[in-house]
Coordinates of C-alpha atoms in Angstrom, one line a residue:
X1 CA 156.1 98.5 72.6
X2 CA 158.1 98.2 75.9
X3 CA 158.6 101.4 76.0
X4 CA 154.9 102.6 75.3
X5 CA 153.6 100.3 78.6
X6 CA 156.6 101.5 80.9
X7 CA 155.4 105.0 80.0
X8 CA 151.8 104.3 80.8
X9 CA 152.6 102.7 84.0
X10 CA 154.6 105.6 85.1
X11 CA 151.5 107.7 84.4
X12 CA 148.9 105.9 86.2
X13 CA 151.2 105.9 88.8
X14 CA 152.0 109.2 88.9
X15 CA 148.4 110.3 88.7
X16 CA 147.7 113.6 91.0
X17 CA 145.7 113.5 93.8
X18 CA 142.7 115.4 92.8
X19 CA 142.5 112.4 89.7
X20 CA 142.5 110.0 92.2
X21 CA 139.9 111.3 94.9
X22 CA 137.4 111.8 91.6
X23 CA 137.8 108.3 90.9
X24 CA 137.5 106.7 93.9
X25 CA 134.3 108.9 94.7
X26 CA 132.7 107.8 91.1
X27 CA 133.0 104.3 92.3
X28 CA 131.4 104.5 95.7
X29 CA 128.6 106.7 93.7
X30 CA 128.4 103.9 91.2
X31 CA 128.1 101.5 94.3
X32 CA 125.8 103.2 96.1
X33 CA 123.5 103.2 92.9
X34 CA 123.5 99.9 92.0
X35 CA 122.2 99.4 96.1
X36 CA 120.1 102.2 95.9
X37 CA 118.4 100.4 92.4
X38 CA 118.2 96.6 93.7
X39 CA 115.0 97.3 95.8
X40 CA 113.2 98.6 92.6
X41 CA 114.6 95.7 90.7
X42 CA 113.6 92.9 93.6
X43 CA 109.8 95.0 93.7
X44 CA 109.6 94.6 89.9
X45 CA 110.6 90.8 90.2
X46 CA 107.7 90.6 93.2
X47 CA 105.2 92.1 90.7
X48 CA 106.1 89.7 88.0
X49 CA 105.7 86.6 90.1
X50 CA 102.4 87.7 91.2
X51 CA 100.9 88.1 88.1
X52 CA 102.7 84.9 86.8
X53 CA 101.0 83.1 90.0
X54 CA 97.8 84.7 89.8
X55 CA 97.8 83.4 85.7
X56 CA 98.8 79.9 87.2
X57 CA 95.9 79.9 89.8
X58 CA 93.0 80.7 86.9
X59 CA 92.7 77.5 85.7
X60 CA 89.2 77.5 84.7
X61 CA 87.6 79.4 81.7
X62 CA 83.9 81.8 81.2
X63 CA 81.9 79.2 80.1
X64 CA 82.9 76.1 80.9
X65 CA 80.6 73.6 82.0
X66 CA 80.9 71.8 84.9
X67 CA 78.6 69.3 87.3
X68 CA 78.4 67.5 90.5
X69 CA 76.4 65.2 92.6
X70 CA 73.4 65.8 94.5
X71 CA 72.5 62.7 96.9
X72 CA 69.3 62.3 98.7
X73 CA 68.3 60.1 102.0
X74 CA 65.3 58.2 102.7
X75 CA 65.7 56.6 105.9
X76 CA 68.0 59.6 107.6
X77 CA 71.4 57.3 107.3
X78 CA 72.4 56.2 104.2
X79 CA 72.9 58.7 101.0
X80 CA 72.5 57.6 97.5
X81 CA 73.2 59.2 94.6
X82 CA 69.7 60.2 93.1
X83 CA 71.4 63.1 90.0
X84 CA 73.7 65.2 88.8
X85 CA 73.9 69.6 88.6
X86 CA 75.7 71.0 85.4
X87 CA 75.9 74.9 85.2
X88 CA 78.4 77.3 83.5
X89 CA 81.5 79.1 85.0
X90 CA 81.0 82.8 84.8
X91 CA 84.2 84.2 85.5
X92 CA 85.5 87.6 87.3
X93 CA 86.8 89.9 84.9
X94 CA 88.7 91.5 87.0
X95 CA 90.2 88.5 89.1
X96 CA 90.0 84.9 87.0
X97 CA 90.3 83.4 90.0
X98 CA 86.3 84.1 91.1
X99 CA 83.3 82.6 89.2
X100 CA 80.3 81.4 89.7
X101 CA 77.8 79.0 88.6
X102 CA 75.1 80.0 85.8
X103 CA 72.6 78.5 84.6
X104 CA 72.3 75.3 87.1
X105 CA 69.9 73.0 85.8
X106 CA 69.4 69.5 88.0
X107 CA 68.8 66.0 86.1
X108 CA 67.4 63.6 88.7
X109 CA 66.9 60.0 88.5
X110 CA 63.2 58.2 88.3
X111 CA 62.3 56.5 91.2
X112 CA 62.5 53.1 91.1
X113 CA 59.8 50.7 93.4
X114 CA 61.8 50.7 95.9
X115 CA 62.7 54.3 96.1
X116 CA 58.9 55.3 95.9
X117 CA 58.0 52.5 98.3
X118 CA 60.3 54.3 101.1
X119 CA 59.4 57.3 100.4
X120 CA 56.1 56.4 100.6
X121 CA 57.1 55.1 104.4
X122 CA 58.7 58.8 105.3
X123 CA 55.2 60.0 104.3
X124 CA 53.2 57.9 106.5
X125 CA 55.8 58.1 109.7
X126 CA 55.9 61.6 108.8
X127 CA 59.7 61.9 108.2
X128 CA 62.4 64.2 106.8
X129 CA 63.4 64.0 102.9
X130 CA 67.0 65.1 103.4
X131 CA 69.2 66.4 99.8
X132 CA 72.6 67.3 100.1
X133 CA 75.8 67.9 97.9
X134 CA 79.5 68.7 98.0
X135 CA 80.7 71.8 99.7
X136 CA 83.1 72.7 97.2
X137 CA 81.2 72.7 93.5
X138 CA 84.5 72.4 91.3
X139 CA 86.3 70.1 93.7
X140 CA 84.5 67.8 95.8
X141 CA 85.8 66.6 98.9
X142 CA 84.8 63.2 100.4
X143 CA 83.0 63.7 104.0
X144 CA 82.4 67.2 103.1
X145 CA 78.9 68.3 102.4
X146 CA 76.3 70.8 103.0
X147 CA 72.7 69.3 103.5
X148 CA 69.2 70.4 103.7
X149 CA 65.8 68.9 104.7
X150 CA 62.0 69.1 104.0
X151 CA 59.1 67.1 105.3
X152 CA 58.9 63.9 103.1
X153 CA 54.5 64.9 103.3
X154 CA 55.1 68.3 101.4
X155 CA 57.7 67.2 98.8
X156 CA 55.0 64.0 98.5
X157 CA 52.3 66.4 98.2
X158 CA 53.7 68.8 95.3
X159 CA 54.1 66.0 92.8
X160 CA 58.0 65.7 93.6
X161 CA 58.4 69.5 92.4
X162 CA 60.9 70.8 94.4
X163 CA 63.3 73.9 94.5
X164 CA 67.4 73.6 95.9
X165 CA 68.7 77.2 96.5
X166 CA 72.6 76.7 96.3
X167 CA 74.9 79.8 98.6
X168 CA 78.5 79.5 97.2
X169 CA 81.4 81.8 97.9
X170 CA 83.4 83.4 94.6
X171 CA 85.3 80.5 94.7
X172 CA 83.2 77.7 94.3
X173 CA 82.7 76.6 98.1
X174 CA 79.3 76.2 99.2
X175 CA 78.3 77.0 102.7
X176 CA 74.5 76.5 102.6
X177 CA 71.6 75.0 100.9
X178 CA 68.1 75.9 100.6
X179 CA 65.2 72.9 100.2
X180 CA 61.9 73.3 99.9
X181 CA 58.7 72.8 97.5
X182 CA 58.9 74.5 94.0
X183 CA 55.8 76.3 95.4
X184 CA 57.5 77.2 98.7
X185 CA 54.2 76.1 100.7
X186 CA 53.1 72.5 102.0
X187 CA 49.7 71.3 101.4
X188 CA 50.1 67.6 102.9
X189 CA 46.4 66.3 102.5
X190 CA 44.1 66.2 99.6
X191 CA 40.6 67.2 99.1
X192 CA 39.2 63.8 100.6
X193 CA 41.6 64.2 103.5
X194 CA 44.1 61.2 102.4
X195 CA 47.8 61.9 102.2
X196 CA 49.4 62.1 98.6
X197 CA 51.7 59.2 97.8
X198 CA 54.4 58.4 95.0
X199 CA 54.7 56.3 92.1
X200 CA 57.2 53.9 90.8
X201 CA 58.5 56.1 87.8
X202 CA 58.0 59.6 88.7
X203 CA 60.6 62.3 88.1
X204 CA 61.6 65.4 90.2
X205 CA 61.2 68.4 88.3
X206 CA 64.0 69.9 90.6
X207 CA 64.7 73.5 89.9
X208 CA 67.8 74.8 91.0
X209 CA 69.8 78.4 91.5
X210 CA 72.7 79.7 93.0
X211 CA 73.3 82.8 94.9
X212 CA 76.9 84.7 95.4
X213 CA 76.8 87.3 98.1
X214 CA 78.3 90.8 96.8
X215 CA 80.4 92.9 99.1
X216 CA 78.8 96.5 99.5
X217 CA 80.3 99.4 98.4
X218 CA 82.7 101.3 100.3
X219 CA 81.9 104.4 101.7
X220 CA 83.9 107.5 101.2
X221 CA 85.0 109.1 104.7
X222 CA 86.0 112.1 102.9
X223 CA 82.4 112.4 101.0
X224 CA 80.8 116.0 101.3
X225 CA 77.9 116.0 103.8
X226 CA 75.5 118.3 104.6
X227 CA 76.1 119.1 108.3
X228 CA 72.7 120.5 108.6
X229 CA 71.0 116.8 108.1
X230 CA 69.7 117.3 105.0
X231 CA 71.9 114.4 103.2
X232 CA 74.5 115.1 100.6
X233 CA 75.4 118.3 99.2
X234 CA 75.1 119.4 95.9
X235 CA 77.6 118.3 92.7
X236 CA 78.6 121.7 91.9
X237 CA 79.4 122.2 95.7
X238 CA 81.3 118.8 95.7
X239 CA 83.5 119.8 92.9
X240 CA 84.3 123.0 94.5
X241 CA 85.1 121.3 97.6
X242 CA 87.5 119.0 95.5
X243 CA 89.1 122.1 93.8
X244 CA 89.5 123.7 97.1
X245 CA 91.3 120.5 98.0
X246 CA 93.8 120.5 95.5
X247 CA 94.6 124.2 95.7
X248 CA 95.2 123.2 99.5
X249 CA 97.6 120.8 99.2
X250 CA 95.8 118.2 101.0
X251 CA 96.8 114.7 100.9
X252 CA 94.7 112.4 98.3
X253 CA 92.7 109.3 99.8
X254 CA 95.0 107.0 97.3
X255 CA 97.5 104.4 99.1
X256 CA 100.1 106.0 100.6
X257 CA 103.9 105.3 99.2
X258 CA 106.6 103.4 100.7
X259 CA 109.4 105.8 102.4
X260 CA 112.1 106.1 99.6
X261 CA 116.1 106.7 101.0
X262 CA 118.1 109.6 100.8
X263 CA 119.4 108.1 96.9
X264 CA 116.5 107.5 95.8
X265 CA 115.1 111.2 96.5
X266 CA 117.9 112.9 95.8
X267 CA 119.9 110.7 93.5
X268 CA 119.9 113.3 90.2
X269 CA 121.4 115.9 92.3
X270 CA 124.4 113.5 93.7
X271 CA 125.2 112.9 90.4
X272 CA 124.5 116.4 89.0
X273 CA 127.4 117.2 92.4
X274 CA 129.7 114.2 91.0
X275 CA 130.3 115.5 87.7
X276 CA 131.0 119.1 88.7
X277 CA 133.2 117.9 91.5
X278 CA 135.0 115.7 88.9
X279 CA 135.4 118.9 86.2
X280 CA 136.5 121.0 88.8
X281 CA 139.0 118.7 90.2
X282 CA 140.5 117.7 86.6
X283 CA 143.8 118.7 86.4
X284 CA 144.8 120.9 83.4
X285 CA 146.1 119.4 80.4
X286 CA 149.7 119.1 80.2
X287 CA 151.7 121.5 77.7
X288 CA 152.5 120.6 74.6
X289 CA 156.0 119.5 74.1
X290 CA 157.3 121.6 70.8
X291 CA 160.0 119.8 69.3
X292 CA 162.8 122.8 68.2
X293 CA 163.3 123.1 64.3
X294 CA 166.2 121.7 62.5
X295 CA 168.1 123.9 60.6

């Protein structure tokens, strides 16, 4: 056994050059790989995280139902809570993390004789009704509201049938409110001239909707025109164009690439070079030692 390691030793150490520069030249290729494939690898990881975050940011679900306050003012300071909105999440397919609200539906409080009576005093000073509610929908913030107003004679004079026109964002944050009559018009006196008043008891029959601005489509810079004014061209001329295109060589309207290094272009050939280099620098296989015949 001694013997067997001594002899190896001796081998490896006496190892010709050519055996030697083809080893040391597979490691640095074997190095300059494993750099070359740690940007992929930390890209992948990026990738991953994203969607994991962007899984961990939808936290809400197509159809669930949610609500929040609406408050209303009749003396211009103080806000009291006077019903609640539910609605339904509709969510983005395409990105969980935008909704909106369908099918909003108000449930308002009856006034009481107090509520009527200072109402009733708005109608006769000829004041301002004033509604408001949170300006985030899914999560209110205190202090932070978005607030309309109608005169307390037309909301009087339509029987307390009013109509709240919600604008919201994809994301639930509400940057303006619309308040008028369910009609939309404001008849303040009656037939005999006298000015409609409130009861102890009555309801509003508030309707409500919400609205979700939508981004316009894009328009393609590289769209066939026709140069004479007469709008677009033709489909059959489009495609041709498109063909044309593509027989050209032209460069796509898709995202362009990141710049890739000299091993990550060319990496197959390096190693196609590596193994020939290493065949042709292998030295020949010693001769076989015949042992001579006893007689």
């Amino acid at each position: 056994l001694t013997r067997t390691r001594r002899a190896r030793f001796v081998m490896t150490r006496n190892r010709p050059p050519q055996t030697r520069a083809a080893f040391v030249l597979s490691a640095l290729i074997t190095l300059a790989l494993i750099l070359t494939s740690a940007p992929f690898a930390a890209a992948d990881a990026s990738t991953t995280g994203q969607v994991t975050g962007s899984s961990t940011a939808a936290q809400r679900r197509g159809g669930e139902e949610v609500s929040f306050v609406i408050e209303h003012s009749l003396d211009g300071v103080t806000f009291v809570n006077t019903g609640v909105i539910t609605g339904k999440l509709a969510v983005d397919r395409n990105d969980p993390r935008n909704f909106r609200l369908s099918a909003a539906r108000a449930t308002r409080t009856s006034l009481d004789a107090a509520s009527a009576s200072a109402l009733n005093a708005l109608v006769e000073n000829d004041g301002t009704y004033r509604v408001r509610v949170p300006s985030n929908i899914i999560s209110a913030r205190e202090g932070s509201y978005v607030m309309a107003s109608l005169p307390a004679r037309c909301l009087s004079a339509s029987n307390l049938a009013d109509a709240l026109t919600l604008h919201t964002d994809d994301r639930g944050n509400a940057y303006g409110v619309e308040y008028s009559t369910a009609s939309g018009e404001c008849d303040a006196t009656s037939t005999d001239g006298a000015v409609a008043k409130v009861k102890a008891g009555m309801n509003f029959r508030t309707t409500v909707s919400v609205r979700v601005p939508k981004d316009a489509p894009g328009l393609n810079p590289n769209a066939p025109t026709d140069l004479r004014g007469g709008g677009p061209v033709s489909e059959k001329a489009h495609k041709a164009s498109q063909k044309n295109k593509q027989r050209g060589g032209k460069p796509s309207t898709d995202a362009p690439k990141p710049p890739q290094t000299f091993m990550q272009k060319h990496w197959m050939k390096v190693m196609m070079a590596f193994y020939v280099f290493a065949f042709v620098c292998a030295p020949p296989p010693p001769p076989k030692k015949t042992k001579p015949k006893t007689q």
